[in-house]
Coordinates of C-alpha atoms and ligand atoms in Angstrom, one line a residue:
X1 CA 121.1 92.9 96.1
X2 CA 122.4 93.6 92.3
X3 CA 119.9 93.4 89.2
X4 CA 116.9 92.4 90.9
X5 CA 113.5 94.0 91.2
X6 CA 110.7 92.7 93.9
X7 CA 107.5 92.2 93.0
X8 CA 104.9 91.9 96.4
X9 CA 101.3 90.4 94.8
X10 CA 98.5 92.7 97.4
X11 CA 95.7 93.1 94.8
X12 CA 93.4 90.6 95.5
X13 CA 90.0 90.8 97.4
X14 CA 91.2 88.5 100.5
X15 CA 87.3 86.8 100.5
X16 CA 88.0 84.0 102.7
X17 CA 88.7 86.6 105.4
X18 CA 84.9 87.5 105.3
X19 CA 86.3 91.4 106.7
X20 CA 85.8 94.7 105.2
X21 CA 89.2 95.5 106.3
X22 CA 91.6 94.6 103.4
X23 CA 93.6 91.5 104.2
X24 CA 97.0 92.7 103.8
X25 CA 96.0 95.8 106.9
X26 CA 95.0 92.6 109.7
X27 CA 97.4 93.0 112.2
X28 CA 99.9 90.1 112.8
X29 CA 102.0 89.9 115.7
X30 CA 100.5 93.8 116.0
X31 CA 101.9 95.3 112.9
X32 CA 99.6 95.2 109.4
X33 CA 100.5 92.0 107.7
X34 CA 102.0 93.5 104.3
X35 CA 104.6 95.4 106.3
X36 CA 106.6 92.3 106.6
X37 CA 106.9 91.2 103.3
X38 CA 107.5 95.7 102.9
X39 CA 110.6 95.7 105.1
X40 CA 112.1 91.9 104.2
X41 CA 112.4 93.6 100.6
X42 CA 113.9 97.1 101.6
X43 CA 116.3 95.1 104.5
X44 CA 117.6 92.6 101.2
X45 CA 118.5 96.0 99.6
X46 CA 117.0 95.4 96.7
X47 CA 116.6 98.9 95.0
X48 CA 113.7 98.8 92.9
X49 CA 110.5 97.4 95.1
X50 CA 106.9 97.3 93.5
X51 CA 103.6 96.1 95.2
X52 CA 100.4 95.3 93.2
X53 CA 97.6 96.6 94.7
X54 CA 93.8 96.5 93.3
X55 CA 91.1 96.0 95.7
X56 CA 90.6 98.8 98.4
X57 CA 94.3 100.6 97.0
X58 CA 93.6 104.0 98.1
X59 CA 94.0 102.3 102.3
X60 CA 96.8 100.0 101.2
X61 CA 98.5 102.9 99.5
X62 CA 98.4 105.1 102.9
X63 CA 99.4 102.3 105.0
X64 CA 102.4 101.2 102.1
X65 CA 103.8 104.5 102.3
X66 CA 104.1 104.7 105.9
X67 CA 105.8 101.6 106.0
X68 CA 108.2 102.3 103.0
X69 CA 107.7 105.4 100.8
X70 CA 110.1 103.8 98.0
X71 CA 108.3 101.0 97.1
X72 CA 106.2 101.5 93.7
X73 CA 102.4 101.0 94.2
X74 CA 101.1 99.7 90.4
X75 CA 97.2 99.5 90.3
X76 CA 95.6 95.9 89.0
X77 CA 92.7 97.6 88.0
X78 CA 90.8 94.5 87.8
X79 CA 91.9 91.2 89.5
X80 CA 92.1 88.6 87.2
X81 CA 94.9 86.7 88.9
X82 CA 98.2 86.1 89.3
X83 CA 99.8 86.1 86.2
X84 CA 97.6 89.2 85.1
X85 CA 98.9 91.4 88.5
X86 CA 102.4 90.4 86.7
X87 CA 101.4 91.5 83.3
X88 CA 99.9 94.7 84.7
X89 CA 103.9 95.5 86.3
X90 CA 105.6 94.6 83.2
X91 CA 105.3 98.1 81.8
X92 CA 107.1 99.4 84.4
X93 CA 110.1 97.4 84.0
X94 CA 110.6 97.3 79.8
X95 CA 114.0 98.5 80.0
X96 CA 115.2 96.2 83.3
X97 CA 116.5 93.0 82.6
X98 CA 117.4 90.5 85.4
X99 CA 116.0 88.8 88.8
X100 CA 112.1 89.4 89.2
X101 CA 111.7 88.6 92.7
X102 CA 107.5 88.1 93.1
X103 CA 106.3 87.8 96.6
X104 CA 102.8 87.4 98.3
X105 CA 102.0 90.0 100.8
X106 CA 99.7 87.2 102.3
X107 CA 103.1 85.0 103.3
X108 CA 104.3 86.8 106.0
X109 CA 106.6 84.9 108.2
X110 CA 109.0 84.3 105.4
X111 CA 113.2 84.7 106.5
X112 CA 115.4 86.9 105.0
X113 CA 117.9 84.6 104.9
X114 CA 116.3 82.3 102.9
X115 CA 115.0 84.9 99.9
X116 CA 119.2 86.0 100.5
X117 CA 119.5 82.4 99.5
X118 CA 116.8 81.7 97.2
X119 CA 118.5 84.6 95.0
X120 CA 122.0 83.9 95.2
X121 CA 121.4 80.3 93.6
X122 CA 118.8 81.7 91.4
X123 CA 121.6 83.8 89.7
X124 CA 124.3 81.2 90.4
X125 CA 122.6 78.7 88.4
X126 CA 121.1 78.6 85.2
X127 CA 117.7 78.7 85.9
X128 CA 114.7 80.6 84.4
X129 CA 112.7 80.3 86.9
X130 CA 113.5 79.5 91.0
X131 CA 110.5 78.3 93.0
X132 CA 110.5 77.9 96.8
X133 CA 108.7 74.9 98.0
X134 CA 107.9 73.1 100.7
X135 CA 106.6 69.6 101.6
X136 CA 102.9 69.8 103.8
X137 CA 101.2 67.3 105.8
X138 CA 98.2 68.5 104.2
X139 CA 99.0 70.4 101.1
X140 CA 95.3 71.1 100.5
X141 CA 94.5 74.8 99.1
X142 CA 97.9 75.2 98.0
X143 CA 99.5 74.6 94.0
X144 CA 101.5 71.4 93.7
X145 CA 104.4 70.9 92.1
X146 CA 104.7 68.4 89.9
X147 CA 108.1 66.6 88.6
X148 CA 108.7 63.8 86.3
X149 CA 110.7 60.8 86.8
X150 CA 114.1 62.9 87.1
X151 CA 112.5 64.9 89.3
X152 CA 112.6 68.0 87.2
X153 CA 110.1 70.5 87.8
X154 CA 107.7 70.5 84.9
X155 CA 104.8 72.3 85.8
X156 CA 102.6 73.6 88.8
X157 CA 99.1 72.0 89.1
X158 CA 96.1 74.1 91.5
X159 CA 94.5 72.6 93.7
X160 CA 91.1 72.7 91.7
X161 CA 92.6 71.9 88.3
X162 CA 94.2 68.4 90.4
X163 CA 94.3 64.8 88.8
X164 CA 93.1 62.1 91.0
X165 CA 96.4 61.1 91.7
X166 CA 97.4 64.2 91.9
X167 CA 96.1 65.2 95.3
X168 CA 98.3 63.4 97.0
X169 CA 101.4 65.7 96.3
X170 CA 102.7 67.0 98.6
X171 CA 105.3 69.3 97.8
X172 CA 103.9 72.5 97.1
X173 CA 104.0 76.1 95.7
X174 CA 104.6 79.0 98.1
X175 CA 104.3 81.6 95.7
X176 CA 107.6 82.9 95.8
X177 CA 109.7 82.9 92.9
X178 CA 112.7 84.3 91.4
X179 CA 112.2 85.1 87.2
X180 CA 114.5 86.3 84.6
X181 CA 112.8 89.2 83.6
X182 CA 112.8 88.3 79.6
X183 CA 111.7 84.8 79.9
X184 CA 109.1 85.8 82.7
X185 CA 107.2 88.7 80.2
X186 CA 107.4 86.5 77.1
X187 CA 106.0 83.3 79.1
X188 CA 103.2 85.5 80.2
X189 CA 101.9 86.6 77.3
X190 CA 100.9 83.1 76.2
X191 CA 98.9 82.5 79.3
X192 CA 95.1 81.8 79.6
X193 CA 92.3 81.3 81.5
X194 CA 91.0 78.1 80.7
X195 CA 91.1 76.5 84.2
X196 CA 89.1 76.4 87.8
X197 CA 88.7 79.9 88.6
X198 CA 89.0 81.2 85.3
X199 CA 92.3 83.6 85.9
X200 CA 95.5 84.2 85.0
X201 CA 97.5 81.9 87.0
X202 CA 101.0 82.9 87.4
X203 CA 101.9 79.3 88.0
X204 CA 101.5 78.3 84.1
X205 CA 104.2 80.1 83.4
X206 CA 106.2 77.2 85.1
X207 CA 105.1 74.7 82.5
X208 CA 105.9 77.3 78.9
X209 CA 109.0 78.2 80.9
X210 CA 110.1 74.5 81.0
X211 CA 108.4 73.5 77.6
X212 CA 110.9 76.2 76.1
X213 CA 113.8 73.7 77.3
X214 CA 114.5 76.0 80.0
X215 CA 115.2 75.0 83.2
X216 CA 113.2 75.5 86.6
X217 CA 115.0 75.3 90.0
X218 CA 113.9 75.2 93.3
X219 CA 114.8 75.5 97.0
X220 CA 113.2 74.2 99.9
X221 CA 112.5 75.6 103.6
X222 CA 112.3 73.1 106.5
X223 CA 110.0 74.6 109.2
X224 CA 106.7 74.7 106.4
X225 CA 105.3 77.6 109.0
X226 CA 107.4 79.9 107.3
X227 CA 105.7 80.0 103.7
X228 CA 102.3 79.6 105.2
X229 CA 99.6 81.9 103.3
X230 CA 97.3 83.5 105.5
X231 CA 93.8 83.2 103.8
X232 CA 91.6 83.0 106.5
X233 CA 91.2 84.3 110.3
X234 CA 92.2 80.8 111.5
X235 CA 95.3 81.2 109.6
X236 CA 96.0 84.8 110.6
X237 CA 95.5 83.8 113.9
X238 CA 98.0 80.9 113.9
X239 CA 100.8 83.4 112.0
X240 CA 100.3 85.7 114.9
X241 CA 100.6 82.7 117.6
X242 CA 104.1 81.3 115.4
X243 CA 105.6 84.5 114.8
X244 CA 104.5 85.6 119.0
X245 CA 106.0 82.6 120.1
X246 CA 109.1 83.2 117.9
X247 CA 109.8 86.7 119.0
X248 CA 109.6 85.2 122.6
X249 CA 112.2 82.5 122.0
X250 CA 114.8 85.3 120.6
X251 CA 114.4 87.3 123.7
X252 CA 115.1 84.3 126.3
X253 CA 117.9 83.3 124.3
X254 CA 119.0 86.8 125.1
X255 CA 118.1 86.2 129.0
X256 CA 115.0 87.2 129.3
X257 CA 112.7 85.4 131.7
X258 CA 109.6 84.7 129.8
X259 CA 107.0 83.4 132.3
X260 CA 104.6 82.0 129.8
X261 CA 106.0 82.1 125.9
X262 CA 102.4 81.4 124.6
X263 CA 100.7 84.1 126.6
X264 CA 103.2 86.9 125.8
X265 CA 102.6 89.4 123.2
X266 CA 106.4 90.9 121.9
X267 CA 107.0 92.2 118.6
X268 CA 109.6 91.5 116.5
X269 CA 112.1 95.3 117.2
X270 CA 112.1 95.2 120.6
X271 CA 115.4 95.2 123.3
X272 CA 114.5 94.4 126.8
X273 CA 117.7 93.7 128.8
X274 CA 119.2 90.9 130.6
X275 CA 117.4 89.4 134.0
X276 CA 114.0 91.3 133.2
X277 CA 111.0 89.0 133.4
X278 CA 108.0 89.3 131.1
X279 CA 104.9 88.0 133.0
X280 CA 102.1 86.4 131.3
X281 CA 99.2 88.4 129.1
X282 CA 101.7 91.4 128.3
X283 CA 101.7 93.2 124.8
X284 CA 104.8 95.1 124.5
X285 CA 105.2 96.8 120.5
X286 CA 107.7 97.8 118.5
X287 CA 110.4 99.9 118.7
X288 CA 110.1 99.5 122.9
X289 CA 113.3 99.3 124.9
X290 CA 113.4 97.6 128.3
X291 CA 116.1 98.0 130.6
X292 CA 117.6 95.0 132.9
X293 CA 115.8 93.1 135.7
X294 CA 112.7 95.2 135.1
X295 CA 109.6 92.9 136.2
X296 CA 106.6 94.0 133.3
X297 CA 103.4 92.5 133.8
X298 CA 101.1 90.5 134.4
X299 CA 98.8 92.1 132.3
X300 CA 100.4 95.6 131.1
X301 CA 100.5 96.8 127.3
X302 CA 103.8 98.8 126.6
X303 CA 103.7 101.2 123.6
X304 CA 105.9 102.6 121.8
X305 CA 107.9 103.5 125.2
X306 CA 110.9 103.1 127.5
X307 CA 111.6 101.8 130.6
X308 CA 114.7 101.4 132.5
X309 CA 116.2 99.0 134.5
X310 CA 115.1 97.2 138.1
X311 CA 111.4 98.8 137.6
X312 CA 107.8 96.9 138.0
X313 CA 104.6 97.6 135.4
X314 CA 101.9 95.5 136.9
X315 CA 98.6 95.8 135.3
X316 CA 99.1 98.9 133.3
X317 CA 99.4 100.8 130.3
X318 CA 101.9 102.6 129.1
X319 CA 102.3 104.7 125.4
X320 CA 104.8 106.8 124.3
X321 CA 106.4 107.8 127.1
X322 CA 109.8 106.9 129.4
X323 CA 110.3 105.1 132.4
X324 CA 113.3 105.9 134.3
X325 CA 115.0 103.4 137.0
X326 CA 113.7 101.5 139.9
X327 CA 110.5 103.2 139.1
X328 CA 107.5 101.2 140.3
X329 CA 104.3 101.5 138.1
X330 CA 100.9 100.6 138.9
X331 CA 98.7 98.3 139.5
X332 CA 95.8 99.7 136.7
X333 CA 97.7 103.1 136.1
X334 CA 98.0 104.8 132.6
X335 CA 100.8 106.6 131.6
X336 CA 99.3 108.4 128.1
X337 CA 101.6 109.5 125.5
X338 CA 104.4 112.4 126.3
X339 CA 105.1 111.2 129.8
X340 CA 108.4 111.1 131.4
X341 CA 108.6 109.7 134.9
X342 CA 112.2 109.8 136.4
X343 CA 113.9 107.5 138.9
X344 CA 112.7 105.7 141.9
X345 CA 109.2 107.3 141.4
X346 CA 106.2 105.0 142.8
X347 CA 102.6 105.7 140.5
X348 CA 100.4 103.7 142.2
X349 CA 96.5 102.1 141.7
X350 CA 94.3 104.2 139.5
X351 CA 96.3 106.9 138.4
X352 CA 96.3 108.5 135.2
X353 CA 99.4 110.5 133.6
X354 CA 99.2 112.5 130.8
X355 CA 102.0 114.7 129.3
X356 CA 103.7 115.5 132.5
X357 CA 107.2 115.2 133.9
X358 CA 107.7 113.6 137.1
X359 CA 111.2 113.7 138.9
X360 CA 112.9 111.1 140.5
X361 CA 111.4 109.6 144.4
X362 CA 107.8 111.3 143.7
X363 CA 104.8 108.9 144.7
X364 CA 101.8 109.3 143.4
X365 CA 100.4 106.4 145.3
X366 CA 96.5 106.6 144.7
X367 CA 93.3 107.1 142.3
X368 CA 95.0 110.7 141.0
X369 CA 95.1 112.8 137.5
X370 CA 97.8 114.7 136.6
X371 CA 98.1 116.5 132.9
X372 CA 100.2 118.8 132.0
X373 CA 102.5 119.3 134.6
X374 CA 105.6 119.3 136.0
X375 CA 106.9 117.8 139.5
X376 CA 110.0 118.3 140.9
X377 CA 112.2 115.6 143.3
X378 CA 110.1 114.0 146.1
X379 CA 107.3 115.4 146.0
X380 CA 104.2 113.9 147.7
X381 CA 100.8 113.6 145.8
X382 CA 97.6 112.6 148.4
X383 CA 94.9 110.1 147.3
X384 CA 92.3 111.5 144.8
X385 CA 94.6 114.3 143.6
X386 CA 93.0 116.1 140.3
X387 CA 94.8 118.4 138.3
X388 CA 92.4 120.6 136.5
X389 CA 94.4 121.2 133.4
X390 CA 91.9 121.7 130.9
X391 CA 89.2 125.1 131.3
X392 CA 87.2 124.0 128.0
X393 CA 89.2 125.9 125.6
X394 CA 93.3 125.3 126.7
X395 CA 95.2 122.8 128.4
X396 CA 97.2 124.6 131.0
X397 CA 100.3 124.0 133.0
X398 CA 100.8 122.9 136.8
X399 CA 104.1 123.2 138.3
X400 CA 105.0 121.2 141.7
X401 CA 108.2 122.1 142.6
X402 CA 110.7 119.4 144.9
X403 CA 109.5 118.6 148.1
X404 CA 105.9 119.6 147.5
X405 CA 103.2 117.3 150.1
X406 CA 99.7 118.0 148.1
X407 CA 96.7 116.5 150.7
X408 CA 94.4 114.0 149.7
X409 CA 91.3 115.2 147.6
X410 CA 93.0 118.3 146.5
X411 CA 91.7 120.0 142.9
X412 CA 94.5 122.0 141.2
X413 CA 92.8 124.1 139.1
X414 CA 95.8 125.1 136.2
X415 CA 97.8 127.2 135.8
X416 CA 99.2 127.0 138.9
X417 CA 102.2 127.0 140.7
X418 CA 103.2 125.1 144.0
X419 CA 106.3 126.6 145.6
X420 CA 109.1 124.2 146.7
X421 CA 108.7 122.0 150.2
X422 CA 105.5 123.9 150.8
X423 CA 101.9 122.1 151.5
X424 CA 98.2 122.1 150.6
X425 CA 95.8 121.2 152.8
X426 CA 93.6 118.0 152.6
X427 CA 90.2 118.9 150.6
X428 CA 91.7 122.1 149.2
X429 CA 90.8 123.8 145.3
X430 CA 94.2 125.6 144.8
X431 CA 93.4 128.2 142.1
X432 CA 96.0 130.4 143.3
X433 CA 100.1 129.9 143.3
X434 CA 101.6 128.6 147.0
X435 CA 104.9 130.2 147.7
X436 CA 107.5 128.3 148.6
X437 CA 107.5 126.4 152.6
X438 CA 103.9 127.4 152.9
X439 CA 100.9 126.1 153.6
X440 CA 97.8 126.1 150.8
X441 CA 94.6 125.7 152.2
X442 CA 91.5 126.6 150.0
X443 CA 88.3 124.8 151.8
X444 CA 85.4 126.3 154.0
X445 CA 85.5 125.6 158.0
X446 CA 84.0 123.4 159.4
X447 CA 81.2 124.1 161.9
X448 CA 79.4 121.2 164.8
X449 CA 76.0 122.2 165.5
X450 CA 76.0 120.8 169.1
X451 CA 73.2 118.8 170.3
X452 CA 71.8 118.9 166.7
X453 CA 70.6 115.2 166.9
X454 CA 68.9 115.0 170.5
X455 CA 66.8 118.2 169.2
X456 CA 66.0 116.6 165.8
X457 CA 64.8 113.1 167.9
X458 CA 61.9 115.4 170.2
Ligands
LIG501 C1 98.7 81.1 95.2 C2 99.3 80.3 94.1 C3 99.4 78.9 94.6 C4 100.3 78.9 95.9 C5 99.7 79.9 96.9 C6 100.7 80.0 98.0 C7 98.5 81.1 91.9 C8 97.5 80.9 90.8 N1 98.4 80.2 92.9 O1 97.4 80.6 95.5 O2 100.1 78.0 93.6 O3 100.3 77.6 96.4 O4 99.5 81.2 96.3 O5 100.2 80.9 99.1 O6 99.3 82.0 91.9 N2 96.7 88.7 93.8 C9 96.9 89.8 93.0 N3 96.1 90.0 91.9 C10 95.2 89.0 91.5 C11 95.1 87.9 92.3 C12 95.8 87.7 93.4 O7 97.7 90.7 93.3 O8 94.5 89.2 90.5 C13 97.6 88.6 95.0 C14 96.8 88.3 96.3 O9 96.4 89.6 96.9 C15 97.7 87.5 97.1 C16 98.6 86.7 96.1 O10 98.4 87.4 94.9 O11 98.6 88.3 97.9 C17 98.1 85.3 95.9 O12 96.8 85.3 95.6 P1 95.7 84.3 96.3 O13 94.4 84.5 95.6 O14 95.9 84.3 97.7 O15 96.4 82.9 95.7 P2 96.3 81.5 96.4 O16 95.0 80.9 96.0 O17 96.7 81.5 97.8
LIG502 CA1 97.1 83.2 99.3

């Protein structure tokens, strides 16, 4: 958007969350709260983006440039409120002059469309100053707006500097505003602190701006869930719950079977495809893409990963890693980051993948480890297989080449190769490579001491 610079407020101390970790780093829907205020900025295409940080900045500042390394971080050295954090960017923009765009990091289920809208009628009218508001049930904790009988705005009112009457407003201040930049800087320089908590309120700027004969606009959103400020865990809690249950109403509407909406964990990027059921208590996170008429939990956590179509994650974990087709997963396997399982494979109860390819119709059915490997097409891996990848100092490689049958309770000790439709015995160590079509078998003999017991019993 042209000629307007954002503004995200992310100074303050966040008390009422009663955490060490800064307010604006809880996770919501699984993602720290300030990156969505971050990206709704940077997806408007506004050019010049500024956040005000203060308390704990040096962790803000990390977790702000990972999330968007051209937004401006301006330090509020002390928090003194509002209209200070303003007065502390102004410096930075003397020679801009247009649409201030000031948002709360703390308000994080705000729509782009409606900022798209809140700024096109901010510069389409005449307005000094747009405010978006909203009416509440109960408006308690939040700044009202007050009107008089034309029902202009004339000022905003907090809620511990209220009027008897007062308390019953409704309508209320989200904290989002659009500014001109001149009348914005010269209103705050007449600002005090001569009220409740004894800062700079941004919102008396409201009341010079309109005692200047200027005009104050506003816009309002209907669902009041989307300017909610998260103060407190309760609140962060119910965010996470509204903006959860929101992400599952976009993916059914796209044909995705969603056994229980309030019981499913989906952020907001993520494609799963047509006919795919989500079972109840699964976290899937961003960025994850889910083929069609896939079946994914009950009970699995999908990370940052891929899995194709027609394939089954019960009870398991998967992270960074692909899932190929008709591929069955689990129940209680982990597939750890760097994985790539192929087509048709089965990993069944117990089993733990790490960093290892696995080619398509391979089972590895039960209780195994494999790291660091490689296995070819159909091979078989027996019940309580280890792969020894790691001798203390290096991981090493282990290579099962197609057709491979490794017995149960086998220990391959890397790196080793096993040669194509060749076989290790049940029980064996395999420290050495199996050619090709033969047989590895690396365990002692076994002996029967005959009539051992009858001469133990006299
Ligand atoms: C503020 C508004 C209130 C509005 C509500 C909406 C003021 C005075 N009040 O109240 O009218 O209804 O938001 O959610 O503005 N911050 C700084 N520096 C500071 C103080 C705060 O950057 O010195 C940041 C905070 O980190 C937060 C935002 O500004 O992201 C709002 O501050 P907060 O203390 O939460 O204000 P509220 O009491 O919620
Ligand atoms: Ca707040």
């Amino acid at each position: 958007m042209n000629n307007v610079v954002s503004v995200i407020l992310a100074a303050g101390y966040g008390t009422r969350m009663e955490s060490s970790l800064p307010k604006v780093l809880h996770p919501l829907a699984g993602q720290p709260m300030v990156t969505y205020s971050l990206e709704l900025v940077r997806e408007l295409k506004i050019k010049r983006r500024i956040i005000v940080l203060g308390h704990q900045i040096e962790i803000i500042k990390e977790a702000v440039n990972k999330i968007d390394k051209e937004t401006t971080c301006v330090h509020q050295k002390q928090q003194l409120g509002t209209g200070h954090a303003l007065q502390v960017v102004q410096p930075y923009l003397t020679n801009f002059y247009g649409t201030i765009l000031v948002l709360s990091a703390d308000v994080p289920l705000l729509k782009q469309s409606t900022i798209y809208k809140m700024i096109t009628y901010h510069q389409n009218s005449s307005s000094s100053c747009t405010l978006l508001t909203v009416k509440l049930e109960n408006p308690r904790g939040y700044g009202r707006i007050i009107r008089d009988e034309s029902g202009e705005i004339i000022k905003i009112t907090e809620q511990g500097d209220l009027k008897d009457s007062q308390h019953e407003i409704k309508e209320i201040n989200s904290g989002i505003y659009c500014f001109n930049s001149e009348d914005l800087f010269s209103a705050l320089s007449l600002i005090d602190k001569d009220n409740f908590q004894k800062e700079y309120y941004l919102t008396d700027v409201i009341e010079i701006i309109k005692n200047r004969g200027c005009f104050v606009g506003s816009i309002s959103v209907e669902d009041p869930s989307e300017i909610m400020g998260v103060n407190t865990q309760q609140e962060l809690s119910y965010a996470s719950q509204v903006m959860y249950q929101a992400n599952a109403i976009e993916q059914m509407k796209r044909g995705v079977t969603i056994i229980s909406p309030v019981n499913t964990y989906l952020a907001r990027n993520v494609k799963i495809g047509k006919g795919t059921i989500i079972y109840p208590f699964t976290f899937i996170s961003e960025g994850c893409q889910i083929g069609c008429n896939s079946h994914i939990g009950p009970f699995s956590n999908v990370i940052e990963s891929q899995i194709g179509d027609h394939c089954r994650i019960l009870s398991s974990m998967i992270e960074q890693s692909s899932i190929g087709n008709n591929t069955t997963i689990g129940p209680y396997a982990h597939v750890r980051p760097e994985s790539i399982i192929g087509n048709e494979v089965k990993i069944g109860n117990f089993v733990e993948i790490k960093k290892t390819f696995i080619d398509q119709g391979t089972k590895a059915n039960h209780m195994s480890y494999l790291g660091d490997a490689t296995l070819g097409k159909n091979v078989n891996i027996g019940a309580g297989t280890i792969i020894c990848n790691y001798d203390g100092v290096r991981k090493n490689p282990t290579i099962i080449e197609d057709g491979v049958f490794i017995g149960s309770n086998n220990s391959l000790v890397a790196p080793v190769t096993i040669g194509k439709d060749s076989y290790t015995a049940a029980g064996s160590t395999i420290t050495e490579n199996v050619p090709p079509l033969s047989l590895g078998i690396a365990r002692s003999r076994q002996k029967n001491v005959l009539g051992w017991v009858e001469k133990k019993r006299q």
